[in-house]
Short mmCIF file of C-alpha atoms in Angstrom, two decimals:
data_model
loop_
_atom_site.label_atom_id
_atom_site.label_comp_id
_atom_site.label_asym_id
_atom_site.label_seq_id
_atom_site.Cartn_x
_atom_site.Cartn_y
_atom_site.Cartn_z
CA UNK A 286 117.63 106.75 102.51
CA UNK A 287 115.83 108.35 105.15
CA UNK A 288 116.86 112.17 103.90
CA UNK A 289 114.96 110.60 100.44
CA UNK A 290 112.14 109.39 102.42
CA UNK A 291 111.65 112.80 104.17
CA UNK A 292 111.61 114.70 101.47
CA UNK A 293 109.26 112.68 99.30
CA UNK A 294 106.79 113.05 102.35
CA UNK A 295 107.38 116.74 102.53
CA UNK A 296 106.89 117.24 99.08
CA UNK A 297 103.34 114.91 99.16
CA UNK A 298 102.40 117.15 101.85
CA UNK A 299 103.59 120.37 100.52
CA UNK A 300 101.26 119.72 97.30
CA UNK A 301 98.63 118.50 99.01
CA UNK A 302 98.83 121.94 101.62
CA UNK A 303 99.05 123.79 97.94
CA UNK A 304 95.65 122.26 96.28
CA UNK A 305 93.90 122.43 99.49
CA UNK A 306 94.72 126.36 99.99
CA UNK A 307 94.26 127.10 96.78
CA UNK A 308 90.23 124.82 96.83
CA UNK A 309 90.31 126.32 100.54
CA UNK A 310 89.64 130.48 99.06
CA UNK A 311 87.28 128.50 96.40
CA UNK A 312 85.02 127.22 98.68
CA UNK A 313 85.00 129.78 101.42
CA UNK A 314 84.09 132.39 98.66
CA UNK A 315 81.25 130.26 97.75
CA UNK A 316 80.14 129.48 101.04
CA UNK A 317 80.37 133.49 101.38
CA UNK A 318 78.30 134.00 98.72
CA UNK A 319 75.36 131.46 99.13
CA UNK A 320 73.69 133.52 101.51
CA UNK A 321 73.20 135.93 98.66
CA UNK A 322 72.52 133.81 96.06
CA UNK A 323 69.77 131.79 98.19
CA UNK A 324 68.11 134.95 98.21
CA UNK A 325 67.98 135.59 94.84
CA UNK A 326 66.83 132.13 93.51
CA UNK A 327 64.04 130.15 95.52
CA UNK A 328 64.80 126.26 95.70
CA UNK A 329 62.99 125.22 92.41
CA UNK A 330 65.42 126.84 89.83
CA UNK A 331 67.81 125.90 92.42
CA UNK A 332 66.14 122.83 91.73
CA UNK A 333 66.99 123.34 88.10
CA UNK A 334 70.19 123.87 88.09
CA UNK A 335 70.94 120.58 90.39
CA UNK A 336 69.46 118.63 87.65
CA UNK A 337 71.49 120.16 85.30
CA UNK A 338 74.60 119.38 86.88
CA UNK A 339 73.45 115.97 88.05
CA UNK A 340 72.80 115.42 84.09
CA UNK A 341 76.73 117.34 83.19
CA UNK A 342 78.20 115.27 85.58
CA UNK A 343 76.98 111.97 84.80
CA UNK A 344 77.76 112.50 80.85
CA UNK A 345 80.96 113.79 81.51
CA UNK A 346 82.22 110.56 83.94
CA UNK A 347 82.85 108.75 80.61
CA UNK A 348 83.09 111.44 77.94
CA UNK A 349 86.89 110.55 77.47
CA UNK A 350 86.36 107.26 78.19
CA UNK A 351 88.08 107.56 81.09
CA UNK A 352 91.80 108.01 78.86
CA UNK A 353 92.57 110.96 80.98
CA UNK A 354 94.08 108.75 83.99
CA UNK A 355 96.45 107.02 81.69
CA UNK A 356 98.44 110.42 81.31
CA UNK A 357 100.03 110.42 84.76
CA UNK A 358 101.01 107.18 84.22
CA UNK A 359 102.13 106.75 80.30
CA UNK A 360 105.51 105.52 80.60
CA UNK A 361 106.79 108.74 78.74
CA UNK A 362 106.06 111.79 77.74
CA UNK A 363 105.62 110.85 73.89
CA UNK A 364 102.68 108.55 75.43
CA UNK A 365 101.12 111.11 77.04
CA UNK A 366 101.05 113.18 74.35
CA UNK A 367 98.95 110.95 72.61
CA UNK A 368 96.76 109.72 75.07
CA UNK A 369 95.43 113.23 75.50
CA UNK A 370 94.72 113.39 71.81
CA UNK A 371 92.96 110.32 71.82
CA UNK A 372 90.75 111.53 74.94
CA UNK A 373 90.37 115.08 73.20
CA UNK A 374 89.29 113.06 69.90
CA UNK A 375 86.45 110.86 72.53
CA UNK A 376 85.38 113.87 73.59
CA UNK A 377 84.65 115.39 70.75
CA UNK A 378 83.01 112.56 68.77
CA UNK A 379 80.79 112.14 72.82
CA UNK A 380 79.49 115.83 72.69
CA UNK A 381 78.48 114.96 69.51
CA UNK A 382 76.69 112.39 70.18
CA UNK A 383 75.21 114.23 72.96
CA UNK A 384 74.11 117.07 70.91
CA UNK A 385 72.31 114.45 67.99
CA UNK A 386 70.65 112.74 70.60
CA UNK A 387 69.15 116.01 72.51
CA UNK A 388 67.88 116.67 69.23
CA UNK A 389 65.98 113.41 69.51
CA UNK A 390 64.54 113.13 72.48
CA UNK A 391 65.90 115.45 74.20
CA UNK A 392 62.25 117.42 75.75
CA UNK A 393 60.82 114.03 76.27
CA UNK A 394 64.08 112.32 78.95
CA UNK A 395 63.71 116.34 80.61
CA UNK A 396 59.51 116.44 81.07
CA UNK A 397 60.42 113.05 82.73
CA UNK A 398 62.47 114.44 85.49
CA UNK A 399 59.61 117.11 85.81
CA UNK A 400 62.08 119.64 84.68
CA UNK A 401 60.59 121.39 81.55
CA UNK A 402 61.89 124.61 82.65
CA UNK A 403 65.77 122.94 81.26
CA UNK A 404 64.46 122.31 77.52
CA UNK A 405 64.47 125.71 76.36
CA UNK A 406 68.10 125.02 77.89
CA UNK A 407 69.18 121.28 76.93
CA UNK A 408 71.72 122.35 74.73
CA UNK A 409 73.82 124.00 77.03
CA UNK A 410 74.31 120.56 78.45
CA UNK A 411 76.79 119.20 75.48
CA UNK A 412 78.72 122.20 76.19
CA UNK A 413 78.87 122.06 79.96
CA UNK A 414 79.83 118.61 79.31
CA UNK A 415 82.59 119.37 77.00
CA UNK A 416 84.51 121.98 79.12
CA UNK A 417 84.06 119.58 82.36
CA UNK A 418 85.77 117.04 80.59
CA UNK A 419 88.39 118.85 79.00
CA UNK A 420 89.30 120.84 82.08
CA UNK A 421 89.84 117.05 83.67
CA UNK A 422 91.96 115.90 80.38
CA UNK A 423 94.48 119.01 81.06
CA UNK A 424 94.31 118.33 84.53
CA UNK A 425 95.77 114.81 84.35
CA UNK A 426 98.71 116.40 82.52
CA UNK A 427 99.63 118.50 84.87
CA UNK A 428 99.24 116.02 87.50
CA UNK A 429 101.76 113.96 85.45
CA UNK A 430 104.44 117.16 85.80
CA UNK A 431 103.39 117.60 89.11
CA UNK A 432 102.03 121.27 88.59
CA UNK A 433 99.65 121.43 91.54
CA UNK A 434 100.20 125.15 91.16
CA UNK A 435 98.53 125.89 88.19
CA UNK A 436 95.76 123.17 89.01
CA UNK A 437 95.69 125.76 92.34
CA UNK A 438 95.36 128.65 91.06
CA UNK A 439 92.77 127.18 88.56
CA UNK A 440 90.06 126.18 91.32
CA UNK A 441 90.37 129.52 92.72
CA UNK A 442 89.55 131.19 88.80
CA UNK A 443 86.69 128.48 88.62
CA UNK A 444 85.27 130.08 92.22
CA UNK A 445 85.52 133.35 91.12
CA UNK A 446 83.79 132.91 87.98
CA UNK A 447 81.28 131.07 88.38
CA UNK A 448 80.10 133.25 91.93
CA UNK A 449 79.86 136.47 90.20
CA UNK A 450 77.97 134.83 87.19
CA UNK A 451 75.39 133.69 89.86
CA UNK A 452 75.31 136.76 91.64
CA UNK A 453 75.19 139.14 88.52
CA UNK A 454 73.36 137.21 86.54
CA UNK A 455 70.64 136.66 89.45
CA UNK A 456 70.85 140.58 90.13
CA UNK A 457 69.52 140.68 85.79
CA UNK A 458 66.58 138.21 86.41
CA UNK A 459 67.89 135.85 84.05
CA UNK A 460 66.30 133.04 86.14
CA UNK A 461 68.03 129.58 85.92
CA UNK A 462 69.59 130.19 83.04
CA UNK A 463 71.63 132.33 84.85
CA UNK A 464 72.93 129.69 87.26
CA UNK A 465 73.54 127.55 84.11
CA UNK A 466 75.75 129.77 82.53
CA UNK A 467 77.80 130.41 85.89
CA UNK A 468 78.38 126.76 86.08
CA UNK A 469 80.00 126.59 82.39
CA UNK A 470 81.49 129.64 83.05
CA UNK A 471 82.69 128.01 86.40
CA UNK A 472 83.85 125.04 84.62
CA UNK A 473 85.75 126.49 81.52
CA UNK A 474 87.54 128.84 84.01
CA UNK A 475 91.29 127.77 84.25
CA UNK A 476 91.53 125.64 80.71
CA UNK A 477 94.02 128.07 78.80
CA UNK A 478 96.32 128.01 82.13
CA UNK A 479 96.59 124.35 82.26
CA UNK A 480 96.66 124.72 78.17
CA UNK A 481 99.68 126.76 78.20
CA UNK A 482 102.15 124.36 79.21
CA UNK A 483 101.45 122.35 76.25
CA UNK A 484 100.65 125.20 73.75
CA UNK A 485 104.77 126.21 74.88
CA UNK A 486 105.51 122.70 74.16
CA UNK A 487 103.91 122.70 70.96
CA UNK A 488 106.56 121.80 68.05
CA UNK A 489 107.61 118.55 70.37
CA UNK A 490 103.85 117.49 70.77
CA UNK A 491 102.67 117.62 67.18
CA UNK A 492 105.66 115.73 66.49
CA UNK A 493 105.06 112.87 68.65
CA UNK A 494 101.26 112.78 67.31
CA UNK A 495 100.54 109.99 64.81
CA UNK A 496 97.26 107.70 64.52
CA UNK A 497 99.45 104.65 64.67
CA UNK A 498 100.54 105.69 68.19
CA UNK A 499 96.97 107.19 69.16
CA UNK A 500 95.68 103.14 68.60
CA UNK A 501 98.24 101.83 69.82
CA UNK A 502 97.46 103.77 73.37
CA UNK A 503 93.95 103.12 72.98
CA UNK A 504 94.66 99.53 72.57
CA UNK A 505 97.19 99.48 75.52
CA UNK A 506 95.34 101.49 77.79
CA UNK A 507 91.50 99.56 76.94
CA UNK A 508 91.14 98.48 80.70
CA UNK A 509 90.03 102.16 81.25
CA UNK A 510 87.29 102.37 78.89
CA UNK A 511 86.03 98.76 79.76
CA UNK A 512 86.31 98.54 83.47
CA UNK A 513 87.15 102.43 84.79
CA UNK A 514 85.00 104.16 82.79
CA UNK A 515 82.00 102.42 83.68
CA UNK A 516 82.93 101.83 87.25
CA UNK A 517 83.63 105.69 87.77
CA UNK A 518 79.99 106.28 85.97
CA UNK A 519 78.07 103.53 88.06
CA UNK A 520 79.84 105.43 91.06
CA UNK A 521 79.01 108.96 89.86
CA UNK A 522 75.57 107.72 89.26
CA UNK A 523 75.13 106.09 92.71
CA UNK A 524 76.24 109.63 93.97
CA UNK A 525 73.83 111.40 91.80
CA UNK A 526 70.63 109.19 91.56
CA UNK A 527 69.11 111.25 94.64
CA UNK A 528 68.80 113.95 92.52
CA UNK A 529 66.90 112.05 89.13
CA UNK A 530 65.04 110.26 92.11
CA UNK A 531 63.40 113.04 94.04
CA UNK A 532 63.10 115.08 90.45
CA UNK A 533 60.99 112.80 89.19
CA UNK A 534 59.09 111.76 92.73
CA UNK A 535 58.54 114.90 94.59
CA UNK A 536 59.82 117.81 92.00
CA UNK A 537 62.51 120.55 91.51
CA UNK A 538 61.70 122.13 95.07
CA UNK A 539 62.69 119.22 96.83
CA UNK A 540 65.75 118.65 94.57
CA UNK A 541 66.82 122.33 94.99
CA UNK A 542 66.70 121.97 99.33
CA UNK A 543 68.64 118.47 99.09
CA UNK A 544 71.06 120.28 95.90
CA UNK A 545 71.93 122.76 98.71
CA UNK A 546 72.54 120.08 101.28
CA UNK A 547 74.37 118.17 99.23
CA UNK A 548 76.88 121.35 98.49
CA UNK A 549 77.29 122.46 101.56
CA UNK A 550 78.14 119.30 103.42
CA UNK A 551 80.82 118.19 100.48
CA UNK A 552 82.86 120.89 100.87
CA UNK A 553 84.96 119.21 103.09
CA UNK A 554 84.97 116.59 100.19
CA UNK A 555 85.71 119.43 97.97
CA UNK A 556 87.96 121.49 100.26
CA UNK A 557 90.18 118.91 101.05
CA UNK A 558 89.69 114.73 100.15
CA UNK A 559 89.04 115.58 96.18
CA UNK A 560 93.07 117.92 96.27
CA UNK A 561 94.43 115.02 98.90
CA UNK A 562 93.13 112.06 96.25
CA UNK A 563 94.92 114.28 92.96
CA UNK A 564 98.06 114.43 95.09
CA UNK A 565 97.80 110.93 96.39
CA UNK A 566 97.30 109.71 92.69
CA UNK A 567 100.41 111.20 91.89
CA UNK A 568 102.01 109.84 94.09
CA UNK A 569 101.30 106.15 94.29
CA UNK A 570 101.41 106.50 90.47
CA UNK A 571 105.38 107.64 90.75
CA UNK A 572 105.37 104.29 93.55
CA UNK A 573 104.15 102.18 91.04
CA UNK A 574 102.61 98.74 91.51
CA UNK A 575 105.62 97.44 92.43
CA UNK A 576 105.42 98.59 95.79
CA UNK A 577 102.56 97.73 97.42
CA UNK A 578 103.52 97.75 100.85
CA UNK A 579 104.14 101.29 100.44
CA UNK A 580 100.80 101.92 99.01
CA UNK A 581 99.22 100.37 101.67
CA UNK A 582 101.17 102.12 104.24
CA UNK A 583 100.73 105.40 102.48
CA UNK A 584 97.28 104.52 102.55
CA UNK A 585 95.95 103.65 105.64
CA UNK A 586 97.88 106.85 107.72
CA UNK A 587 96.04 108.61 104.77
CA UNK A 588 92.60 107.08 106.21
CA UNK A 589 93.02 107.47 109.45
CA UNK A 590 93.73 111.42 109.37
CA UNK A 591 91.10 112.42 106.89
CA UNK A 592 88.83 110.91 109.61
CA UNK A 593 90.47 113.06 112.36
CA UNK A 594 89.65 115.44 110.63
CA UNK A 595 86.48 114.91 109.31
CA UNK A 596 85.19 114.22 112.27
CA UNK A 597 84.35 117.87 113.16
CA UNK A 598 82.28 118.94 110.75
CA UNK A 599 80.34 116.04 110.85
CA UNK A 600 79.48 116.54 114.47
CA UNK A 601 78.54 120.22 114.03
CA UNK A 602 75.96 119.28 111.35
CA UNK A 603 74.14 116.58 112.44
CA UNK A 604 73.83 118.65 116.11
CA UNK A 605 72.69 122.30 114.52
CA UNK A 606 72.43 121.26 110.01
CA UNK A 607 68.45 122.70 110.53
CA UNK A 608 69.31 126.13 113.05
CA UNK A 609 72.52 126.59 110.25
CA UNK A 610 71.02 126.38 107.65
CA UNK A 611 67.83 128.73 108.47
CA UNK A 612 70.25 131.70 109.72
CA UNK A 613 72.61 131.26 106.84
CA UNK A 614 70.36 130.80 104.22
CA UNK A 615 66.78 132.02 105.23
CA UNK A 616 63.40 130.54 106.08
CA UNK A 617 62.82 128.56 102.85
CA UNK A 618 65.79 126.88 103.58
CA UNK A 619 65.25 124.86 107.10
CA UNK A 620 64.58 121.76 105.74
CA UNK A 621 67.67 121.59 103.54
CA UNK A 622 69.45 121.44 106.81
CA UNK A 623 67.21 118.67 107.77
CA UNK A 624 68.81 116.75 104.84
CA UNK A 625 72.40 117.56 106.07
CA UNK A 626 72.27 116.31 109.13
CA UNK A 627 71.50 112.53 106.93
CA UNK A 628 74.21 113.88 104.15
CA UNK A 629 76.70 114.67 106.53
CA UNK A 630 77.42 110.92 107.25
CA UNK A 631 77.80 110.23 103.57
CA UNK A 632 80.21 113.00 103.32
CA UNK A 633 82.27 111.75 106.36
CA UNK A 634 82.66 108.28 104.34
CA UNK A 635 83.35 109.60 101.48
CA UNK A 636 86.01 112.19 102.68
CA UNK A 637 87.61 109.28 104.25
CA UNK A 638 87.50 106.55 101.57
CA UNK A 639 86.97 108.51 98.00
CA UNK A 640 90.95 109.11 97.61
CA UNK A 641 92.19 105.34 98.04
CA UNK A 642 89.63 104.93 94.93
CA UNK A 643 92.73 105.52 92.93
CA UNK A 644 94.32 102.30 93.97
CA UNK A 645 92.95 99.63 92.38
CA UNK A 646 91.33 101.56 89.41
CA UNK A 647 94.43 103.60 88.37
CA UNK A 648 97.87 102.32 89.76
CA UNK A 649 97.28 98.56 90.26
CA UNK A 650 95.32 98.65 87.06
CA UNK A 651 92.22 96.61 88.86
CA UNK A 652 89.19 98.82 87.80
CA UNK A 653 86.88 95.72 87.38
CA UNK A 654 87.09 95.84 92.09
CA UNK A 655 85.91 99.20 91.82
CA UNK A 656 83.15 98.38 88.93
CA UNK A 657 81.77 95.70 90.98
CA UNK A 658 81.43 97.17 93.90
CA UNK A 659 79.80 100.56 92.77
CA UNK A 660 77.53 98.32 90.71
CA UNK A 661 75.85 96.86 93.54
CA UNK A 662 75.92 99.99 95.25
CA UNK A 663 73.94 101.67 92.32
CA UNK A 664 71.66 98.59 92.79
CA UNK A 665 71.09 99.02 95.60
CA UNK A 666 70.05 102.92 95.52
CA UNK A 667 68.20 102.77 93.01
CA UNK A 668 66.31 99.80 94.99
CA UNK A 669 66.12 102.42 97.71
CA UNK A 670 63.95 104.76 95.72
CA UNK A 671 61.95 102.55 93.94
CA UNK A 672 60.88 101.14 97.79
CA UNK A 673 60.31 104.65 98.53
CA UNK A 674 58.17 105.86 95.73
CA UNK A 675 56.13 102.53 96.13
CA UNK A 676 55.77 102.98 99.38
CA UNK A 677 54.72 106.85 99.67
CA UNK A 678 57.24 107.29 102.18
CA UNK A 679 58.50 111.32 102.78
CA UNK A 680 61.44 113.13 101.45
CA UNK A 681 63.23 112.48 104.46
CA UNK A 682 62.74 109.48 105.10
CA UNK A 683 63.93 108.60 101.24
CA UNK A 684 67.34 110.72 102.00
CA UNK A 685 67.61 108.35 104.98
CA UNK A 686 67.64 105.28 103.84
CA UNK A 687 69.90 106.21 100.80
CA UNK A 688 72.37 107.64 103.79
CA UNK A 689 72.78 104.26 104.92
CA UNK A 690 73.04 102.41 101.76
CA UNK A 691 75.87 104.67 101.08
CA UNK A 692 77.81 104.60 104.00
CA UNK A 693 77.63 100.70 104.20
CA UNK A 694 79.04 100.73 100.01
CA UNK A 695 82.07 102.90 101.47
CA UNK A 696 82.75 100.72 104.22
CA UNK A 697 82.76 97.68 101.47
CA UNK A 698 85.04 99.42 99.55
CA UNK A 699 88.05 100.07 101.86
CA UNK A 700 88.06 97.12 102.87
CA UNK A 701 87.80 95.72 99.08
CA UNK A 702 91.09 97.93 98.62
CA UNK A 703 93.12 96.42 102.13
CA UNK A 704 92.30 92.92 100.62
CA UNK A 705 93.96 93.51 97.09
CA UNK A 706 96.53 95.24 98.63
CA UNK A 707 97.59 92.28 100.92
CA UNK A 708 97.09 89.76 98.16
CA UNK A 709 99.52 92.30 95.76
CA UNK A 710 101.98 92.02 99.26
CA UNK A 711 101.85 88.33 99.22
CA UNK A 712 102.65 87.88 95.52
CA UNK A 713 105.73 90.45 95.70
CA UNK A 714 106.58 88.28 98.82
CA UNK A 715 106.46 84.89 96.81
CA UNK A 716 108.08 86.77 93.66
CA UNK A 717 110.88 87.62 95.81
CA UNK A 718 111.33 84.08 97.30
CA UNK A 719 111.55 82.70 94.27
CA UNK A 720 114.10 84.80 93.20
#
């Protein structure tokens, strides 16, 4: 038993050492290549490109209604096969959507986040959309087989891509449409390698396709859409309303400063809790709900050494985030490390907490906890800026405040997770009793 035990936490850690080396050479090339980039765009089409993103990444949250995280845990592999239809088909019929509705009113929702510059560009937003959300469809597979190698060797294709758009399209003068088309071709980079697996598998997937089964999965799996969907938007939007907010209040410049902030001081988010929470998913999903008490285990030495480590970083940037930033960057760019040193405790939280997400709103199949409480955190943000722009109060001062409305939602939401964890504990306990 304890031979099994070992090896089960070798192997969590030897996947979770794999996606974090492989998201390790993404990042470092990036933060390699800033430098040069920040001196080739100034901070408003910097500015332009964070609003794109911001816009991307909000659409794409529920663009597959969420169906993706049902792959990993389909009870086999005839399931899966057509729960990644049925997200692929969501998608679709979204970016659709999208597109119809760009056609609309597409100039008039863009001239109100004071970005006019993005309507020549708005329809490149359906497609980033689409190859974000495809790229996390294919993802989910081959977290279900456990291929953290190709997922690997993906982020480092993404890196790579998307850095030598920004550089070589900057070195063109394309403007911000050349940091646009870096970030799809970013995105799209690593889709046929995580395609391949089931392009080989072919014959056996088309056979296992039929609309009967697609419903019946859509049916089965319907929390997802209703409760994880919207929870993992209302979270995604509570994470990204600082950019809509100082868009429209005080203008692409501003956005483009706290964009880079925001960037630099994830990438420990990036580097390592986003890999850890795809491996810890995994995981708990091969657990199950059954076991609880080995969730929670799993889960607090989790916490407690993303914090260790964590705790560096944010140190370093709230002590020198302005004197970085100016060196690395350049002049233009001081008071984006002003913003850090604020950012850098929102990071911390979320490097700590973001991974035991996957708890309640994937394995335990509990997504309303997570809707709730990134509800009122959204609330409560948006309440931030609204107090702000009424208020005149500065750009920092805004970033502030939103810091520690934040932090105190992350705090509420471990300890939302410990207290459904307990209460699954005490039911196994009282299930076992009984029998």
């Amino acid at each position: 038993m304890k031979s099994i035990k070992r090896l089960q936490k070798n192997r969590f850690v030897k996947n979770i050492a794999m996606l974090t080396s492989g998201t390790a050479f993404a990042q470092i090339l990036t933060i390699a290549l800033t430098p040069i980039v920040t001196r080739i765009y100034p901070p408003e089409e910097y500015g332009v490109l964070s609003i794109y993103v911001t816009i991307v990444t909000l659409i794409s949250i529920g663009a597959a209604l969420d169906y993706q995280l049902a792959i990993p845990i389909a009870k086999n592999e005839e399931n899966a096969y057509n729960i990644i239809v049925l997200a692929c088909s969501v998608l679709l019929i979204v970016s659709i959507v999208i597109v119809i509705l760009l056609l609309i009113g597409g100039e008039w929702f863009l001239n109100i986040l004071n970005s006019p510059t993005l309507v020549d560009y708005m329809y490149l937003i359906p497609l980033g959309i689409f190859f974000v959300t495809l790229y996390k469809i294919l993802m989910a597979w081959s977290q279900r087989v456990k291929d953290f190698k190709s997922i690997t060797k993906t982020k480092i294709t993404q890196s790579i891509f998307s850095n030598i758009g920004r550089i070589g399209f900057g070195f063109m003068n394309l403007g911000p449409v050349g940091l646009l088309l870096s970030h799809i071709i970013g995105q799209s980079g690593g889709i046929s390698r995580l395609s391949k697996p089931l392009i080989i598998r072919r014959k056996e997937f088309s056979k296992s396709i039929s609309f009967s089964k697609i419903m019946y999965m859509a049916r089965r799996y319907i929390r997802f859409p209703l409760y994880s969907a919207p929870s993992n938007y209302v979270y995604t939007a509570g994470n990204q309303a600082p950019i809509i907010a100082l868009a429209a209040i005080f203008g692409p410049s501003v956005v483009g400063l706290f964009g880079l902030a925001k960037s630099m001081v994830s990438l420990p988010v990036s580097l390592i809790s986003n890999s850890v929470s795809q491996v810890f998913y995994s995981e708990i999903a091969s657990i199950g709900k059954g076991n609880p008490k080995k969730i929670k285990e799993l889960t607090l030495k989790l916490a407690s050494k993303l914090a260790i480590i964590g705790l560096i970083p944010l140190i370093v940037l709230i002590s020198l985030g302005p004197f970085l930033f100016t060196i690395a960057f350049g002049e233009d760019w001081h008071d984006a490390g002003v913003f850090a040193r604020m950012l850098a405790i929102v990071a911390f939280a979320e490097f700590v907490i973001f991974p035991l997400g996957k708890v309640t709103g994937g394995v335990l199949e509990k997504p309303y906890i997570g809707l709730s409480i990134n509800s009122i955190r959204l609330i409560s943000v948006v309440l931030a800026f609204i107090l702000a722009y009424q208020f005149g109060f500065s750009a920092n001062l805004t970033v502030l405040i939103y810091t520690i409305v934040v932090v105190i939602s992350y705090v509420v939401t471990f300890i939302s997770i410990q207290v459904v964890l307990n209460n699954e504990i005490k039911k196994m306990e009282i299930k076992f009793i009984k029998n």
